[in-house]
PDB file of C-alpha atoms in Angstrom:
ATOM      1  CA  MET A 912      29.459  22.263  17.451  1.00  0.00           C
ATOM      2  CA  LEU A 913      32.679  20.919  16.127  1.00  0.00           C
ATOM      3  CA  LEU A 914      33.760  17.887  17.405  1.00  0.00           C
ATOM      4  CA  ASN A 915      37.267  16.316  16.729  1.00  0.00           C
ATOM      5  CA  ILE A 916      38.695  13.016  18.362  1.00  0.00           C
ATOM      6  CA  PHE A 917      42.113  12.257  17.675  1.00  0.00           C
ATOM      7  CA  ALA A 918      43.778   8.610  16.958  1.00  0.00           C
ATOM      8  CA  ASP A 919      45.138   9.028  20.520  1.00  0.00           C
ATOM      9  CA  GLY A 920      41.913   9.114  22.427  1.00  0.00           C
ATOM     10  CA  LEU A 921      41.736  13.031  22.772  1.00  0.00           C
ATOM     11  CA  CYS A 922      38.675  14.895  22.256  1.00  0.00           C
ATOM     12  CA  GLN A 923      38.221  18.492  21.328  1.00  0.00           C
ATOM     13  CA  ALA A 924      34.698  19.952  21.109  1.00  0.00           C
ATOM     14  CA  ARG A 925      33.697  23.565  20.319  1.00  0.00           C
ATOM     15  CA  PHE A 926      30.432  25.061  20.517  1.00  0.00           C
ATOM     16  CA  ILE A 927      29.214  28.175  19.208  1.00  0.00           C
ATOM     17  CA  GLY A 928      27.699  29.902  22.407  1.00  0.00           C
ATOM     18  CA  GLY A 929      27.586  28.318  25.783  1.00  0.00           C
ATOM     19  CA  THR A 930      30.487  27.695  28.172  1.00  0.00           C
ATOM     20  CA  GLU A 931      33.851  26.456  27.806  1.00  0.00           C
ATOM     21  CA  TYR A 932      36.053  24.212  29.738  1.00  0.00           C
ATOM     22  CA  GLU A 933      40.012  24.463  28.323  1.00  0.00           C
ATOM     23  CA  ARG A 934      42.568  22.070  29.787  1.00  0.00           C
ATOM     24  CA  GLY A 935      45.865  21.484  27.782  1.00  0.00           C
ATOM     25  CA  GLY A 936      44.639  21.516  24.203  1.00  0.00           C
ATOM     26  CA  ILE A 937      41.594  19.860  24.873  1.00  0.00           C
ATOM     27  CA  VAL A 938      38.337  22.255  24.982  1.00  0.00           C
ATOM     28  CA  ILE A 939      34.888  20.748  26.115  1.00  0.00           C
ATOM     29  CA  ALA A 940      32.107  23.170  25.828  1.00  0.00           C
ATOM     30  CA  VAL A 941      28.676  22.647  27.132  1.00  0.00           C
ATOM     31  CA  GLU A 942      25.526  24.410  25.832  1.00  0.00           C
ATOM     32  CA  GLY A 943      22.021  24.126  27.216  1.00  0.00           C
ATOM     33  CA  GLY A 944      20.241  21.233  26.445  1.00  0.00           C
ATOM     34  CA  TYR A 945      23.356  19.562  24.778  1.00  0.00           C
ATOM     35  CA  ILE A 946      24.364  15.954  26.189  1.00  0.00           C
ATOM     36  CA  LEU A 947      27.789  14.772  25.942  1.00  0.00           C
ATOM     37  CA  SER A 948      28.147  11.194  24.484  1.00  0.00           C
ATOM     38  CA  LYS A 949      29.018   8.605  27.496  1.00  0.00           C
ATOM     39  CA  ARG A 950      32.632   8.574  25.690  1.00  0.00           C
ATOM     40  CA  LEU A 951      33.357  12.140  26.004  1.00  0.00           C
ATOM     41  CA  HIS A 952      31.882  12.351  29.621  1.00  0.00           C
ATOM     42  CA  ASN A 953      34.455   9.624  30.769  1.00  0.00           C
ATOM     43  CA  ILE A 954      37.138  10.995  28.947  1.00  0.00           C
ATOM     44  CA  TYR A 955      36.383  14.478  30.353  1.00  0.00           C
ATOM     45  CA  ALA A 956      36.148  12.941  33.805  1.00  0.00           C
ATOM     46  CA  LYS A 957      39.116  11.218  33.354  1.00  0.00           C
ATOM     47  CA  GLU A 958      41.128  14.226  32.029  1.00  0.00           C
ATOM     48  CA  LEU A 959      39.820  16.153  35.328  1.00  0.00           C
ATOM     49  CA  PHE A 960      41.346  13.409  37.404  1.00  0.00           C
ATOM     50  CA  ILE A 961      44.627  12.531  36.023  1.00  0.00           C
ATOM     51  CA  SER A 962      45.752  16.120  35.099  1.00  0.00           C
ATOM     52  CA  GLY A 963      43.229  18.584  36.174  1.00  0.00           C
ATOM     53  CA  SER A 964      44.199  21.508  38.638  1.00  0.00           C
ATOM     54  CA  ALA A 965      41.727  22.188  41.599  1.00  0.00           C
ATOM     55  CA  ASP A 966      40.478  25.216  39.457  1.00  0.00           C
ATOM     56  CA  ASP A 967      39.843  22.648  36.588  1.00  0.00           C
ATOM     57  CA  VAL A 968      37.976  20.547  38.836  1.00  0.00           C
ATOM     58  CA  VAL A 969      36.383  23.334  40.486  1.00  0.00           C
ATOM     59  CA  GLY A 970      35.304  25.039  37.393  1.00  0.00           C
ATOM     60  CA  ALA A 971      33.490  21.578  36.003  1.00  0.00           C
ATOM     61  CA  MET A 972      31.424  21.096  39.234  1.00  0.00           C
ATOM     62  CA  GLU A 973      28.515  22.998  37.917  1.00  0.00           C
ATOM     63  CA  VAL A 974      28.671  21.313  34.572  1.00  0.00           C
ATOM     64  CA  PHE A 975      28.805  17.562  36.185  1.00  0.00           C
ATOM     65  CA  GLU A 976      26.165  18.642  38.493  1.00  0.00           C
ATOM     66  CA  GLY A 977      24.046  18.835  35.698  1.00  0.00           C
ATOM     67  CA  PHE A 978      25.042  15.772  34.144  1.00  0.00           C
ATOM     68  CA  THR A 979      23.599  14.195  37.593  1.00  0.00           C
ATOM     69  CA  MET A 980      20.179  15.442  36.845  1.00  0.00           C
ATOM     70  CA  GLU A 981      19.986  14.471  33.097  1.00  0.00           C
ATOM     71  CA  GLU A 982      17.395  11.597  32.186  1.00  0.00           C
ATOM     72  CA  GLY A 983      19.000   8.917  30.431  1.00  0.00           C
ATOM     73  CA  ARG A 984      22.633   9.070  32.192  1.00  0.00           C
ATOM     74  CA  SER A 985      24.257   4.973  32.629  1.00  0.00           C
ATOM     75  CA  GLN A 986      25.477   4.189  36.010  1.00  0.00           C
ATOM     76  CA  ASP A 987      28.910   4.954  35.023  1.00  0.00           C
ATOM     77  CA  GLU A 988      28.247   8.324  33.925  1.00  0.00           C
ATOM     78  CA  LEU A 989      26.637   9.231  37.237  1.00  0.00           C
ATOM     79  CA  ARG A 990      29.436   7.454  39.299  1.00  0.00           C
ATOM     80  CA  GLU A 991      32.010   9.854  37.422  1.00  0.00           C
ATOM     81  CA  ALA A 992      29.556  13.127  37.770  1.00  0.00           C
ATOM     82  CA  PHE A 993      29.168  12.475  41.439  1.00  0.00           C
ATOM     83  CA  LEU A 994      33.090  11.815  41.910  1.00  0.00           C
ATOM     84  CA  VAL A 995      33.766  14.853  39.634  1.00  0.00           C
ATOM     85  CA  VAL A 996      31.341  16.979  41.989  1.00  0.00           C
ATOM     86  CA  ALA A 997      32.601  15.558  45.237  1.00  0.00           C
ATOM     87  CA  ARG A 998      36.530  16.335  44.326  1.00  0.00           C
ATOM     88  CA  GLY A 999      35.481  19.630  43.334  1.00  0.00           C
ATOM     89  CA  ALA A1000      33.493  20.547  46.787  1.00  0.00           C
ATOM     90  CA  ARG A1001      36.408  18.993  48.887  1.00  0.00           C
ATOM     91  CA  LEU A1002      38.593  21.152  47.256  1.00  0.00           C
ATOM     92  CA  CYS A1003      36.236  24.235  47.766  1.00  0.00           C
ATOM     93  CA  GLN A1004      35.833  22.830  51.501  1.00  0.00           C
ATOM     94  CA  ASP A1005      32.130  22.402  51.075  1.00  0.00           C
ATOM     95  CA  THR A1006      31.313  19.610  53.197  1.00  0.00           C
ATOM     96  CA  VAL A1007      27.823  19.062  52.870  1.00  0.00           C
ATOM     97  CA  LYS A1008      28.624  18.999  48.893  1.00  0.00           C
ATOM     98  CA  PHE A1009      31.020  16.893  49.489  1.00  0.00           C
ATOM     99  CA  LEU A1010      29.477  14.295  51.574  1.00  0.00           C
ATOM    100  CA  LYS A1011      26.073  14.276  49.367  1.00  0.00           C
ATOM    101  CA  ASN A1012      28.032  13.336  46.407  1.00  0.00           C
ATOM    102  CA  ILE A1013      30.641  10.982  48.016  1.00  0.00           C
ATOM    103  CA  THR A1014      28.122   8.784  49.906  1.00  0.00           C
ATOM    104  CA  LYS A1015      26.176   8.333  46.544  1.00  0.00           C
ATOM    105  CA  VAL A1016      29.238   6.708  45.482  1.00  0.00           C
ATOM    106  CA  ILE A1017      30.412   4.628  48.233  1.00  0.00           C
ATOM    107  CA  GLY A1018      26.898   3.627  48.900  1.00  0.00           C
ATOM    108  CA  GLU A1019      26.413   2.617  44.959  1.00  0.00           C
ATOM    109  CA  PHE A1020      29.181   2.388  43.192  1.00  0.00           C
ATOM    110  CA  VAL A1021      32.619   1.149  45.068  1.00  0.00           C
ATOM    111  CA  CYS A1022      35.712   2.415  43.360  1.00  0.00           C
ATOM    112  CA  SER A1023      39.179   3.784  44.300  1.00  0.00           C
ATOM    113  CA  GLU A1024      38.634   7.438  43.787  1.00  0.00           C
ATOM    114  CA  ALA A1025      35.745   7.640  46.304  1.00  0.00           C
ATOM    115  CA  TYR A1026      38.116   6.142  49.074  1.00  0.00           C
ATOM    116  CA  PHE A1027      40.601   8.394  47.991  1.00  0.00           C
ATOM    117  CA  GLU A1028      38.686  11.284  48.445  1.00  0.00           C
ATOM    118  CA  MET A1029      37.084  10.372  51.736  1.00  0.00           C
ATOM    119  CA  GLY A1030      41.284   9.962  52.685  1.00  0.00           C
ATOM    120  CA  GLU A1031      41.936  13.451  51.221  1.00  0.00           C
ATOM    121  CA  PHE A1032      39.127  14.416  53.204  1.00  0.00           C
ATOM    122  CA  PHE A1033      40.143  13.140  56.636  1.00  0.00           C
ATOM    123  CA  LEU A1034      43.635  14.135  56.109  1.00  0.00           C
ATOM    124  CA  ALA A1035      42.830  17.720  55.766  1.00  0.00           C
ATOM    125  CA  GLN A1036      40.567  17.098  58.933  1.00  0.00           C
ATOM    126  CA  GLU A1037      43.909  16.183  60.714  1.00  0.00           C
ATOM    127  CA  ASP A1038      42.453  12.795  61.474  1.00  0.00           C
ATOM    128  CA  TYR A1039      45.291  10.802  60.319  1.00  0.00           C
ATOM    129  CA  THR A1040      44.255   7.202  61.532  1.00  0.00           C
ATOM    130  CA  GLU A1041      40.926   7.662  59.636  1.00  0.00           C
ATOM    131  CA  ALA A1042      42.511   8.763  56.796  1.00  0.00           C
ATOM    132  CA  ALA A1043      44.664   6.227  56.503  1.00  0.00           C
ATOM    133  CA  LEU A1044      42.032   3.589  56.718  1.00  0.00           C
ATOM    134  CA  TRP A1045      40.570   5.301  53.462  1.00  0.00           C
ATOM    135  CA  PHE A1046      43.758   5.258  51.498  1.00  0.00           C
ATOM    136  CA  TYR A1047      44.192   1.581  52.455  1.00  0.00           C
ATOM    137  CA  ASN A1048      40.507   0.793  51.305  1.00  0.00           C
ATOM    138  CA  ALA A1049      41.278   2.900  47.875  1.00  0.00           C
ATOM    139  CA  CYS A1050      44.488   0.543  47.564  1.00  0.00           C
ATOM    140  CA  TYR A1051      43.182  -2.656  48.680  1.00  0.00           C
ATOM    141  CA  GLU A1052      39.583  -2.768  48.991  1.00  0.00           C
ATOM    142  CA  ALA A1053      38.436  -1.302  45.557  1.00  0.00           C
ATOM    143  CA  GLN A1054      39.182  -0.705  41.733  1.00  0.00           C
ATOM    144  CA  PRO A1055      39.885   2.287  40.123  1.00  0.00           C
ATOM    145  CA  VAL A1056      37.567   3.778  37.509  1.00  0.00           C
ATOM    146  CA  LEU A1057      39.061   7.096  36.228  1.00  0.00           C
ATOM    147  CA  ASP A1058      42.536   7.148  37.520  1.00  0.00           C
ATOM    148  CA  ILE A1059      44.581   4.097  38.048  1.00  0.00           C
ATOM    149  CA  ARG A1060      47.183   5.840  40.386  1.00  0.00           C
ATOM    150  CA  LEU A1061      44.335   6.511  43.087  1.00  0.00           C
ATOM    151  CA  GLY A1062      44.221   2.566  43.376  1.00  0.00           C
ATOM    152  CA  GLY A1063      47.811   2.066  43.684  1.00  0.00           C
ATOM    153  CA  LYS A1064      51.199   4.362  43.658  1.00  0.00           C
ATOM    154  CA  LEU A1065      49.155   7.458  45.204  1.00  0.00           C
ATOM    155  CA  ALA A1066      46.809   5.666  47.812  1.00  0.00           C
ATOM    156  CA  LEU A1067      49.971   4.103  49.061  1.00  0.00           C
ATOM    157  CA  GLU A1068      51.838   7.342  49.073  1.00  0.00           C
ATOM    158  CA  ARG A1069      49.347   9.112  51.116  1.00  0.00           C
ATOM    159  CA  LEU A1070      48.850   6.092  53.070  1.00  0.00           C
ATOM    160  CA  ALA A1071      52.803   6.002  54.053  1.00  0.00           C
ATOM    161  CA  HIS A1072      52.236   9.993  54.397  1.00  0.00           C
ATOM    162  CA  CYS A1073      49.726   9.352  57.302  1.00  0.00           C
ATOM    163  CA  TYR A1074      51.591   7.056  59.060  1.00  0.00           C
ATOM    164  CA  GLU A1075      54.784   9.584  59.050  1.00  0.00           C
ATOM    165  CA  LEU A1076      52.132  12.010  60.516  1.00  0.00           C
ATOM    166  CA  LEU A1077      51.377   9.591  63.229  1.00  0.00           C
ATOM    167  CA  GLY A1078      54.749   8.699  64.267  1.00  0.00           C
ATOM    168  CA  MET A1079      54.822   4.917  62.854  1.00  0.00           C
ATOM    169  CA  GLU A1080      58.069   5.380  60.855  1.00  0.00           C
ATOM    170  CA  ASP A1081      58.277   1.679  60.125  1.00  0.00           C
ATOM    171  CA  VAL A1082      54.860   1.391  58.798  1.00  0.00           C
ATOM    172  CA  ALA A1083      55.260   4.621  56.840  1.00  0.00           C
ATOM    173  CA  LYS A1084      58.291   3.149  55.322  1.00  0.00           C
ATOM    174  CA  GLU A1085      56.824   0.046  54.205  1.00  0.00           C
ATOM    175  CA  TYR A1086      53.846   1.552  52.292  1.00  0.00           C
ATOM    176  CA  ALA A1087      56.296   4.166  50.879  1.00  0.00           C
ATOM    177  CA  ASP A1088      58.530   1.053  49.439  1.00  0.00           C
ATOM    178  CA  LYS A1089      55.331  -0.598  47.967  1.00  0.00           C
ATOM    179  CA  ALA A1090      54.289   2.781  46.278  1.00  0.00           C
ATOM    180  CA  GLU A1091      58.161   2.695  44.530  1.00  0.00           C
TER     181      GLU A1091
END
């Protein structure tokens, strides 16, 4: 395995054999039996949440599902893994897998990302009132752990969008203004 950690915090890991995940110059590969360090695990999860495409997240689901089964993972690593799997499952419209993973986060580790994912889930179901509640919670009732935008600007934008869809233009404008 070759692992480079650059001064700007980016990591590059290459394995001989195994599977590779590539994203914007970062290569993270997982070989059977290898456990990523806590720091690299966190960077991988943050990269997926901040700039990962839907394909990136879905492609990483299996890897993060494996991380949830590994002995010795910290509470932070488990929360990160459950969040990545939940987001991937939501993107794949796998409701059972989504709910299995997101409820583990909400029940054990309150964070903006979990509430934001619930908001996205209900928005896709066209339940705008429920989605608004979860986006509000993401912004005002929890703190972000992977992507600060999900506890601020993006949550406020989605909240405004829900109120637009509900025909409540004044409230939508209020939240849109807060997002700027």
